[in-house]
mmCIF file of C-alpha atoms in Angstrom:
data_model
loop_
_atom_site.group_PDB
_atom_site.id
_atom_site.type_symbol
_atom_site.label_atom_id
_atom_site.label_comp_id
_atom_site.label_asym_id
_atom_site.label_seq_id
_atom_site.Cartn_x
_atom_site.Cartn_y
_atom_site.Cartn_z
ATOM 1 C CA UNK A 86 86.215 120.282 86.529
ATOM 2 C CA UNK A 87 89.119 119.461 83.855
ATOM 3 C CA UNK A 88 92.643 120.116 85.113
ATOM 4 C CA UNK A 89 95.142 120.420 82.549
ATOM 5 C CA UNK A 90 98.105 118.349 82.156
ATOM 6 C CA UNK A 91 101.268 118.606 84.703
ATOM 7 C CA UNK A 92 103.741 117.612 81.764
ATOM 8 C CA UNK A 93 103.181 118.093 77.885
ATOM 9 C CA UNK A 94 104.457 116.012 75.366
ATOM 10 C CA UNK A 95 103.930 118.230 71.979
ATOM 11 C CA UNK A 96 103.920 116.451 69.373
ATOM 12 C CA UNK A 97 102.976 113.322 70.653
ATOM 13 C CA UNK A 98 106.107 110.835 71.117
ATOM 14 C CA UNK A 99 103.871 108.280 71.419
ATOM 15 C CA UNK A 100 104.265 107.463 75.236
ATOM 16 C CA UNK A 101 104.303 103.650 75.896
ATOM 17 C CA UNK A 102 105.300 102.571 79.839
ATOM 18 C CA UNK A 103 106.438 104.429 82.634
ATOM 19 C CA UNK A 104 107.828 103.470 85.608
ATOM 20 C CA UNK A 105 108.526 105.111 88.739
ATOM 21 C CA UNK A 106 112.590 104.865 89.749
ATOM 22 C CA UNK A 107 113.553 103.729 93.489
ATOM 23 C CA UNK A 108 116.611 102.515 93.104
ATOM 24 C CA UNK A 109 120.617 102.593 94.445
ATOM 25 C CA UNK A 110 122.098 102.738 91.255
ATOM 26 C CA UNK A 111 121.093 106.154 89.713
ATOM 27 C CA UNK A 112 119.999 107.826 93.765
ATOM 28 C CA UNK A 113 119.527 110.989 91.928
ATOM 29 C CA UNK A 114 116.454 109.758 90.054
ATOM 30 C CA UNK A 115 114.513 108.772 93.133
ATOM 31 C CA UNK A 116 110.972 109.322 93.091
ATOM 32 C CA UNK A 117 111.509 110.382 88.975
ATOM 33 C CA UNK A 118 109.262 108.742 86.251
ATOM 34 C CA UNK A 119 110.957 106.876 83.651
ATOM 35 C CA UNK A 120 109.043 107.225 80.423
ATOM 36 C CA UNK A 121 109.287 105.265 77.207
ATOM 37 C CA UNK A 122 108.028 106.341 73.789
ATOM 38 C CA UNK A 123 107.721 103.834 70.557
ATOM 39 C CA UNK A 124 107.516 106.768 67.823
ATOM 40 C CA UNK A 125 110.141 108.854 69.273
ATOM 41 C CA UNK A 126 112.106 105.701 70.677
ATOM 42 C CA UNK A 127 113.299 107.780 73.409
ATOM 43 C CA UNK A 128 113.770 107.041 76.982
ATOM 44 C CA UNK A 129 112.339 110.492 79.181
ATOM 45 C CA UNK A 130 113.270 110.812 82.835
ATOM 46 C CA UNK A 131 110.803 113.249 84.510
ATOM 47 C CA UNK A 132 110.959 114.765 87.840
ATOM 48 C CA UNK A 133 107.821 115.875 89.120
ATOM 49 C CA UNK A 134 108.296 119.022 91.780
ATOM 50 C CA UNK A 135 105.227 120.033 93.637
ATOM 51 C CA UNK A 136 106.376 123.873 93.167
ATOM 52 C CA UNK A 137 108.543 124.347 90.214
ATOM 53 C CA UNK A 138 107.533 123.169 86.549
ATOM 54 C CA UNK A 139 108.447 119.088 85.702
ATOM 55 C CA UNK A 140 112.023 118.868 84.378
ATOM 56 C CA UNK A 141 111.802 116.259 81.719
ATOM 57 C CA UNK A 142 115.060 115.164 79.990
ATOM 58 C CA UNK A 143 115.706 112.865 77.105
ATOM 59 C CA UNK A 144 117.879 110.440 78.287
ATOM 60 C CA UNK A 145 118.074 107.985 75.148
ATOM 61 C CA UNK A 146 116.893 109.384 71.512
ATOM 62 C CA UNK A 147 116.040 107.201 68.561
ATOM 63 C CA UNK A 148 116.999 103.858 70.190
ATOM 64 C CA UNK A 149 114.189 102.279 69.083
ATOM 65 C CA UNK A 150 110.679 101.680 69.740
ATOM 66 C CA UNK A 151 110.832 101.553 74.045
ATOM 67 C CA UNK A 152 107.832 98.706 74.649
ATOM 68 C CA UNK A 153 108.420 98.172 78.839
ATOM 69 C CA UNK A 154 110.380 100.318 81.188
ATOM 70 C CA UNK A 155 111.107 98.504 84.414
ATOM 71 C CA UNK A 156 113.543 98.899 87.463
ATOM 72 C CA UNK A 157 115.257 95.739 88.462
ATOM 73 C CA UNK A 158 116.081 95.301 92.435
ATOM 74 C CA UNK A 159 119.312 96.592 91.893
ATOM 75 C CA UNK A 160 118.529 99.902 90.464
ATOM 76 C CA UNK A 161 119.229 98.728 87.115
ATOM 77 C CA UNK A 162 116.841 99.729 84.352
ATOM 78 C CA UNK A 163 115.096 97.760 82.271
ATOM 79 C CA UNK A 164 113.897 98.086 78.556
ATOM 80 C CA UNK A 165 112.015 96.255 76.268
ATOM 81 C CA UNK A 166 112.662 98.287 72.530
ATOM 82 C CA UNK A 167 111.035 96.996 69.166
ATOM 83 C CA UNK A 168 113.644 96.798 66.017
ATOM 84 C CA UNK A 169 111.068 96.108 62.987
ATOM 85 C CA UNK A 170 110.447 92.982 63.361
ATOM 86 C CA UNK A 171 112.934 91.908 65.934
ATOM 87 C CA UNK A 172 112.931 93.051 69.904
ATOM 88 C CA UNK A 173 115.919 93.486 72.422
ATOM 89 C CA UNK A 174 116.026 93.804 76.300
ATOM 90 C CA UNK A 175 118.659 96.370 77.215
ATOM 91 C CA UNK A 176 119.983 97.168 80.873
ATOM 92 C CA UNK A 177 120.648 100.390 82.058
ATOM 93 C CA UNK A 178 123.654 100.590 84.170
ATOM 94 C CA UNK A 179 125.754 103.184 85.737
ATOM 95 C CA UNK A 180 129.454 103.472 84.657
ATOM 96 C CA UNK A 181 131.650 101.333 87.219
#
């Protein structure tokens, strides 16, 4: 039996990593999924509800290509984007 996808990306972004979020610094993205894409270079937080559709939101667009998503112990966020030829680690941080 095929079951059909919970959350469609159309056209293809390109999905890279995705990690799960648990973290203090952003508590309403608890439980969300974190999802990088290298040919949209966008950063997707999705929150999976068991009754309602997924919300997805784009929280970064055309950054760059988003290689590695991780959440630090702190609740920061962690990315790992591709510039051409060059790469960058970027920390996502809430505003103090």
């Amino acid at each position: 039996e095929t079951e059909l996808p919970v959350v469609d990306f159309t056209p293809a972004p390109a999905l890279s990593n995705l990690s799960f979020y648990d973290g203090a610094a952003f508590p309403k993205w608890n439980g969300d999924a974190l999802v990088g894409s290298l040919k949209a270079g966008s950063l997707y937080r999705v929150r999976l509800k068991t009754t309602a559709a997924p919300e997805v939101e784009r929280l970064l667009v055309n950054f760059g290509r988003i290689r590695d998503v991780a959440v630090g112990a702190s609740g920061d966020v962690y990315l790992a984007v591709e510039h051409g030829e060059n790469g960058s680690l970027w920390r996502l941080s809430p505003l103090p």
